[in-house]
PDB file of C-alpha atoms in Angstrom:
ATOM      1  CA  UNK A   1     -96.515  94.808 -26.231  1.00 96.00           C
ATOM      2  CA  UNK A   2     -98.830  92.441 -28.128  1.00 97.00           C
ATOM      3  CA  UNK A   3    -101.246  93.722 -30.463  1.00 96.00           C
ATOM      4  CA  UNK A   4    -104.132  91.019 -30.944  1.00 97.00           C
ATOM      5  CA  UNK A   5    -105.355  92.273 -34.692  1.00 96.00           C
ATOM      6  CA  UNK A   6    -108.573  89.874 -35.048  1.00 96.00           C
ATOM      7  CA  UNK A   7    -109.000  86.424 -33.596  1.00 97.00           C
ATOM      8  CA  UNK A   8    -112.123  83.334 -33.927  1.00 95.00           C
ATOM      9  CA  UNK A   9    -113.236  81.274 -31.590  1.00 95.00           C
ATOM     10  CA  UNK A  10    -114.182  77.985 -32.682  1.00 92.00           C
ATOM     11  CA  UNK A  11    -114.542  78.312 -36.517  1.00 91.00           C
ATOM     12  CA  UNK A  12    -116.040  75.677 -38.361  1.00 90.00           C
ATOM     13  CA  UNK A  13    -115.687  74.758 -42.340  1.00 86.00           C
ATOM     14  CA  UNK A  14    -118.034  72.077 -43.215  1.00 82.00           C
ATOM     15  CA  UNK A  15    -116.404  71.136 -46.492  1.00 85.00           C
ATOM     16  CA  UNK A  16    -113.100  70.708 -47.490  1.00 86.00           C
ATOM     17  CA  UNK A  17    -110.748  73.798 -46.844  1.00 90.00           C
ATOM     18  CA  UNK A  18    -108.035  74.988 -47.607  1.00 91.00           C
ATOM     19  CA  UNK A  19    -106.138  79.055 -46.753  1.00 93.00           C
ATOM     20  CA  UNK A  20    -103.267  80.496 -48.250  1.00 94.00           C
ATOM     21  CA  UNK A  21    -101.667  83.816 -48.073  1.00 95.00           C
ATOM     22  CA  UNK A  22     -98.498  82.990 -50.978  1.00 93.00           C
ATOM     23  CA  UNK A  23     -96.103  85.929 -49.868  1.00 93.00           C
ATOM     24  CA  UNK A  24     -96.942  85.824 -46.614  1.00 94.00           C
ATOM     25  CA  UNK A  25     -98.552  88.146 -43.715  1.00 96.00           C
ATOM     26  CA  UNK A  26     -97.342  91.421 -42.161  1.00 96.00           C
ATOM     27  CA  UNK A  27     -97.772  89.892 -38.504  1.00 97.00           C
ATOM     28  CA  UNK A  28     -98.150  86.105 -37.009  1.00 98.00           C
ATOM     29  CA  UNK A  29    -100.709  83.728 -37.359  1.00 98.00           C
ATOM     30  CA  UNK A  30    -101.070  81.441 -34.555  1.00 98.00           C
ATOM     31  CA  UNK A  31    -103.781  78.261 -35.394  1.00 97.00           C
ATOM     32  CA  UNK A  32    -104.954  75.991 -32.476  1.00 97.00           C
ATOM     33  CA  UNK A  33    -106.836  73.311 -34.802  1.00 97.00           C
ATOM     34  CA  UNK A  34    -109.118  71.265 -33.490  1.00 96.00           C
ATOM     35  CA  UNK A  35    -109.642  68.882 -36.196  1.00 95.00           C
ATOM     36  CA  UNK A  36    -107.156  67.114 -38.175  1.00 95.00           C
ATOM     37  CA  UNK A  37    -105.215  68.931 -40.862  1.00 95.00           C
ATOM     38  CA  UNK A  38    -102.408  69.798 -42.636  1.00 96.00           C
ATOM     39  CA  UNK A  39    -100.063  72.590 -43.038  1.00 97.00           C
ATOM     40  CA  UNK A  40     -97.668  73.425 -46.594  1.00 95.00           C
ATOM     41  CA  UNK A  41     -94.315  73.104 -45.508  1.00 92.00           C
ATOM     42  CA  UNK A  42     -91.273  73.170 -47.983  1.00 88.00           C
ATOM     43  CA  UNK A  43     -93.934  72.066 -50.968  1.00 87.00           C
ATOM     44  CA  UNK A  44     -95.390  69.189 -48.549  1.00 93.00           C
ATOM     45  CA  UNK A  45     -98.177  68.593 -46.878  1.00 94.00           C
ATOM     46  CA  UNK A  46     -97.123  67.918 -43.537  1.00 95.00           C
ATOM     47  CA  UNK A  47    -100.439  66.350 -41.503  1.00 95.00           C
ATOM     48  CA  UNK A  48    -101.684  67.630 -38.477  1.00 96.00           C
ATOM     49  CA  UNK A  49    -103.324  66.158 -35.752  1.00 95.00           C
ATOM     50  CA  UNK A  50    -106.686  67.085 -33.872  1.00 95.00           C
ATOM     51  CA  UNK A  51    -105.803  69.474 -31.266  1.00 95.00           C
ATOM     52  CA  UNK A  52    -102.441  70.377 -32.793  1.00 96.00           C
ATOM     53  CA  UNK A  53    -101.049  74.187 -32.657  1.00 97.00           C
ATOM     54  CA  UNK A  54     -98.627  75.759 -35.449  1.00 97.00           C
ATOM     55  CA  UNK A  55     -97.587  79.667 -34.848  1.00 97.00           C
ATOM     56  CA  UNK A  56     -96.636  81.116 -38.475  1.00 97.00           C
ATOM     57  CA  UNK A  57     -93.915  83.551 -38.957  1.00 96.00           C
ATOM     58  CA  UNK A  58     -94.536  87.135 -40.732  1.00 95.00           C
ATOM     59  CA  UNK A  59     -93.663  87.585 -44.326  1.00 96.00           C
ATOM     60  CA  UNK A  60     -93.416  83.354 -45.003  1.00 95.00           C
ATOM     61  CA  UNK A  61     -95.446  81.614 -47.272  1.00 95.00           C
ATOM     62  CA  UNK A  62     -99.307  79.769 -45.561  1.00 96.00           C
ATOM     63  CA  UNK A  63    -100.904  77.780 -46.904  1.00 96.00           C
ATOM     64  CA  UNK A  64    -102.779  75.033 -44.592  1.00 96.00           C
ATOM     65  CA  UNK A  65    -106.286  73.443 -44.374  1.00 94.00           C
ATOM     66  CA  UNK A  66    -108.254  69.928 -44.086  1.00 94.00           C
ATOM     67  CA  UNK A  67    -109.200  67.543 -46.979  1.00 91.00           C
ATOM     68  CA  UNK A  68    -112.683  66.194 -44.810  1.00 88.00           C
ATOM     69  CA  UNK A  69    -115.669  67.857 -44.494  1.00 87.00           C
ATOM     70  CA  UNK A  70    -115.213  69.211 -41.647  1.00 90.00           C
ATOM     71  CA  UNK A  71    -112.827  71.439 -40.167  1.00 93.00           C
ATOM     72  CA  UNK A  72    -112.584  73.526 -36.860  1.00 94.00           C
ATOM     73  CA  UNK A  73    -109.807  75.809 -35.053  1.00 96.00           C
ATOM     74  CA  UNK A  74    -108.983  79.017 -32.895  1.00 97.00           C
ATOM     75  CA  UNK A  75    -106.981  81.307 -34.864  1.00 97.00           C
ATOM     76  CA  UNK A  76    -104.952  84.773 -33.572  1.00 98.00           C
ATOM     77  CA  UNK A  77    -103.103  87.298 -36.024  1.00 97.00           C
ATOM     78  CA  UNK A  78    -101.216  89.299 -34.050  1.00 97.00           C
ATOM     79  CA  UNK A  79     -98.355  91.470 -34.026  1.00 97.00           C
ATOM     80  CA  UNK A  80     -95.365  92.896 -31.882  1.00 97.00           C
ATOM     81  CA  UNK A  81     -94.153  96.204 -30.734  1.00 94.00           C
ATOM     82  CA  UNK A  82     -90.587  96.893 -31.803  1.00 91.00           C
ATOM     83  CA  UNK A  83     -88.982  96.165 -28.986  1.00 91.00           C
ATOM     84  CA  UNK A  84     -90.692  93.052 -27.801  1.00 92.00           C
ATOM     85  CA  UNK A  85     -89.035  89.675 -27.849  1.00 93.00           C
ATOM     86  CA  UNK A  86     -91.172  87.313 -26.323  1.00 95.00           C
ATOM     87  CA  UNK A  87     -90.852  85.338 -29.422  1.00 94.00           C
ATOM     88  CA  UNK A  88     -87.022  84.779 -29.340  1.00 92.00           C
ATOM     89  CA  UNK A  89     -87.679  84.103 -25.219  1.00 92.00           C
ATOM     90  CA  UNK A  90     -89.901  80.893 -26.496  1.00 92.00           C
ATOM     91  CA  UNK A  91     -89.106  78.065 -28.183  1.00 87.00           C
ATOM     92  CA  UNK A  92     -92.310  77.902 -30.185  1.00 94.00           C
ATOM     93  CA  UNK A  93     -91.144  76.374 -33.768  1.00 93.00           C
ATOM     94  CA  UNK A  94     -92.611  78.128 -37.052  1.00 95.00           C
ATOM     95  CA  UNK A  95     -94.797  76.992 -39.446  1.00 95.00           C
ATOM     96  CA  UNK A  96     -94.553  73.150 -37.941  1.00 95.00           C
ATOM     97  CA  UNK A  97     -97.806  71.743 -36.221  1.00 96.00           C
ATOM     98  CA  UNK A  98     -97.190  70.196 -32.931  1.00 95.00           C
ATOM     99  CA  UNK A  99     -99.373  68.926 -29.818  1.00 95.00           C
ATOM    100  CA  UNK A 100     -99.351  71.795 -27.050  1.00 95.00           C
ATOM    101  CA  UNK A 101     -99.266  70.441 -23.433  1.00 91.00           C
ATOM    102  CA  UNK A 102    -102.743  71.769 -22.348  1.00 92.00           C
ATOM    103  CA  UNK A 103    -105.050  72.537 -25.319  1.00 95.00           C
ATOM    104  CA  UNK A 104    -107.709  72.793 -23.664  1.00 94.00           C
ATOM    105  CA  UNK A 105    -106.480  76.204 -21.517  1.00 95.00           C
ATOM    106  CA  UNK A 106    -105.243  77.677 -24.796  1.00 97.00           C
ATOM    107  CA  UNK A 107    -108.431  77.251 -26.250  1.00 96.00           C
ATOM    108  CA  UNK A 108    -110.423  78.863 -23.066  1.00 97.00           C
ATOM    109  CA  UNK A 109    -107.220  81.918 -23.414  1.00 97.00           C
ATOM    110  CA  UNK A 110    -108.348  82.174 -27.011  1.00 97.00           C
ATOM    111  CA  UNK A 111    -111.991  82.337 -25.880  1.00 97.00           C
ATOM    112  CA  UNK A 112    -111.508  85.430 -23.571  1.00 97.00           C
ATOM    113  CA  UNK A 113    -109.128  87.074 -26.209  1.00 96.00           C
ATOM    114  CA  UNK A 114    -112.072  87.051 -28.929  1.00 96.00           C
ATOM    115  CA  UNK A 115    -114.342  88.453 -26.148  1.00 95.00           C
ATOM    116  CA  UNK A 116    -112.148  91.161 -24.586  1.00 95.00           C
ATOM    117  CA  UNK A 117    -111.183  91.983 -28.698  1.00 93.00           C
ATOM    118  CA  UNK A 118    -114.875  93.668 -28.766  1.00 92.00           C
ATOM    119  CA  UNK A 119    -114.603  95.580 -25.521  1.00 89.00           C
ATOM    120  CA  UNK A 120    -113.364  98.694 -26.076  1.00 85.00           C
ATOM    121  CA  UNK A 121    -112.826  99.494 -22.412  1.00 90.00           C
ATOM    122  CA  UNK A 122    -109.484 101.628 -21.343  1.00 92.00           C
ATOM    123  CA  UNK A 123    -107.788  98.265 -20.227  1.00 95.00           C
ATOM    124  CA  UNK A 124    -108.530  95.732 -23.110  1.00 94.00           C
ATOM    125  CA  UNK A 125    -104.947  96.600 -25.026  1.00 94.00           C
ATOM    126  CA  UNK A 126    -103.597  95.481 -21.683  1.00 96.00           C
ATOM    127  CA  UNK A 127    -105.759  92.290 -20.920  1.00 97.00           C
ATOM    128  CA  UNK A 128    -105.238  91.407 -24.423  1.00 97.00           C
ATOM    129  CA  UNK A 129    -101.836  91.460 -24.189  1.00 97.00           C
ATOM    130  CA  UNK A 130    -100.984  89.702 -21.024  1.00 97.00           C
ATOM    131  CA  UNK A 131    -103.571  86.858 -22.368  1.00 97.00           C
ATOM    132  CA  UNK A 132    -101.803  86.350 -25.339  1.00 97.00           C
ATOM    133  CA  UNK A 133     -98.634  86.201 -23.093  1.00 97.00           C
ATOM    134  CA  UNK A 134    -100.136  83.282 -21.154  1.00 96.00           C
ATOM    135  CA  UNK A 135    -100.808  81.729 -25.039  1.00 97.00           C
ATOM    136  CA  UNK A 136     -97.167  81.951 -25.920  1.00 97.00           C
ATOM    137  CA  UNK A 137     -95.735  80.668 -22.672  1.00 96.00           C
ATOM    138  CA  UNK A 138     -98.188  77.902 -22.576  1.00 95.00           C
ATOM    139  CA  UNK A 139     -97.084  76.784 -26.065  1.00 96.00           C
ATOM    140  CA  UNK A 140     -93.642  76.761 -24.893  1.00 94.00           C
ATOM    141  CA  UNK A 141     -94.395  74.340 -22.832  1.00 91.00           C
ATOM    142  CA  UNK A 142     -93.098  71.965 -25.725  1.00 79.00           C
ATOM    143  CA  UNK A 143     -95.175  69.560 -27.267  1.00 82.00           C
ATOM    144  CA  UNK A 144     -96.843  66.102 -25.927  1.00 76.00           C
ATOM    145  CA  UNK A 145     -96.913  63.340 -27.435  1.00 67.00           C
ATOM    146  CA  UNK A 146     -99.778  62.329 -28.059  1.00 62.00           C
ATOM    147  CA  UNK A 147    -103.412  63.777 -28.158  1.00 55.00           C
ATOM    148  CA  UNK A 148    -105.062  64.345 -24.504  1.00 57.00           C
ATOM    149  CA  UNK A 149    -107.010  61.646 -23.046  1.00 59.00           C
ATOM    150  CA  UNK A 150    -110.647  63.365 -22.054  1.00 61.00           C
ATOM    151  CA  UNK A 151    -112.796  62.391 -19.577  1.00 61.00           C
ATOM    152  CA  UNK A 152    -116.411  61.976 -21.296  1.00 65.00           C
ATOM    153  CA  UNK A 153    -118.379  63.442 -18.171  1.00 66.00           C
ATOM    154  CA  UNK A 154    -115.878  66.474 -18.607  1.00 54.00           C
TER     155      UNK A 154
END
């Protein structure tokens, strides 16, 4: 089973930001960013691009965040039952931004999470977790390659 922990829908920074957790969480962090950024990897700054997704591994170094003033993602920590091994299922990379196929449907997936996260009805553990299924699949997807083209009467 999945256990969604907390989750944010579209959280904005309006100045430069950057987040870091040095040694590392006790579950994943998955970020669906939504402006450009970057993301720490091996001491670099590797850049991210608007609409980009990166999935970080438990107990690893984070450290990621934008340099303009403004700044705007989804964002899921969540964790996994013992047995579960959706993960090694995917092929979701760690701690590497890259373009998802449909953003836009991971972003309305992490919309219903963050609501469903405050109901507290018997089947919300269960809703929860088969949303955050449809996440992970959908990011296995593999990556584009380059950002999706939007309609502007959409």
């Amino acid at each position: 089973m999945i256990f969604i922990l907390r989750c944010g829908h579209d959280s904005h920074h309006l100045r430069p930001v950057e987040m870091e957790h040095r040694h590392g969480l006790d579950h994943y962090l998955l970020l669906l960013m939504k402006t450009e950024g970057y993301v720490a990897r091996e001491g670099r700054l590797v850049p991210a691009l608007p609409e980009s997704a990166v999935l970080f591994q438990k107990h690893t170094p984070i450290r990621y965040g934008c340099q303009l003033d403004h700044y705007n993602d989804d964002w899921i920590h969540f964790s996994l039952s013992s047995h579960e091994q959706i993960l090694e299922q995917t092929n979701i990379p760690f701690g590497i931004p890259f373009l998802p196929q449909d953003f836009s449907m991971l972003t309305q997936c992490v919309r219903l999470l963050v609501k469903e996260s405050r109901r507290k009805s018997p089947s919300s553990s269960s809703i929860q977790d088969a949303l955050m299924r449809a996440v992970l699949w959908k990011l296995s997807e593999g990556p584009r390659a380059e950002p999706e083209i939007k309609n502007p009467l959409y």
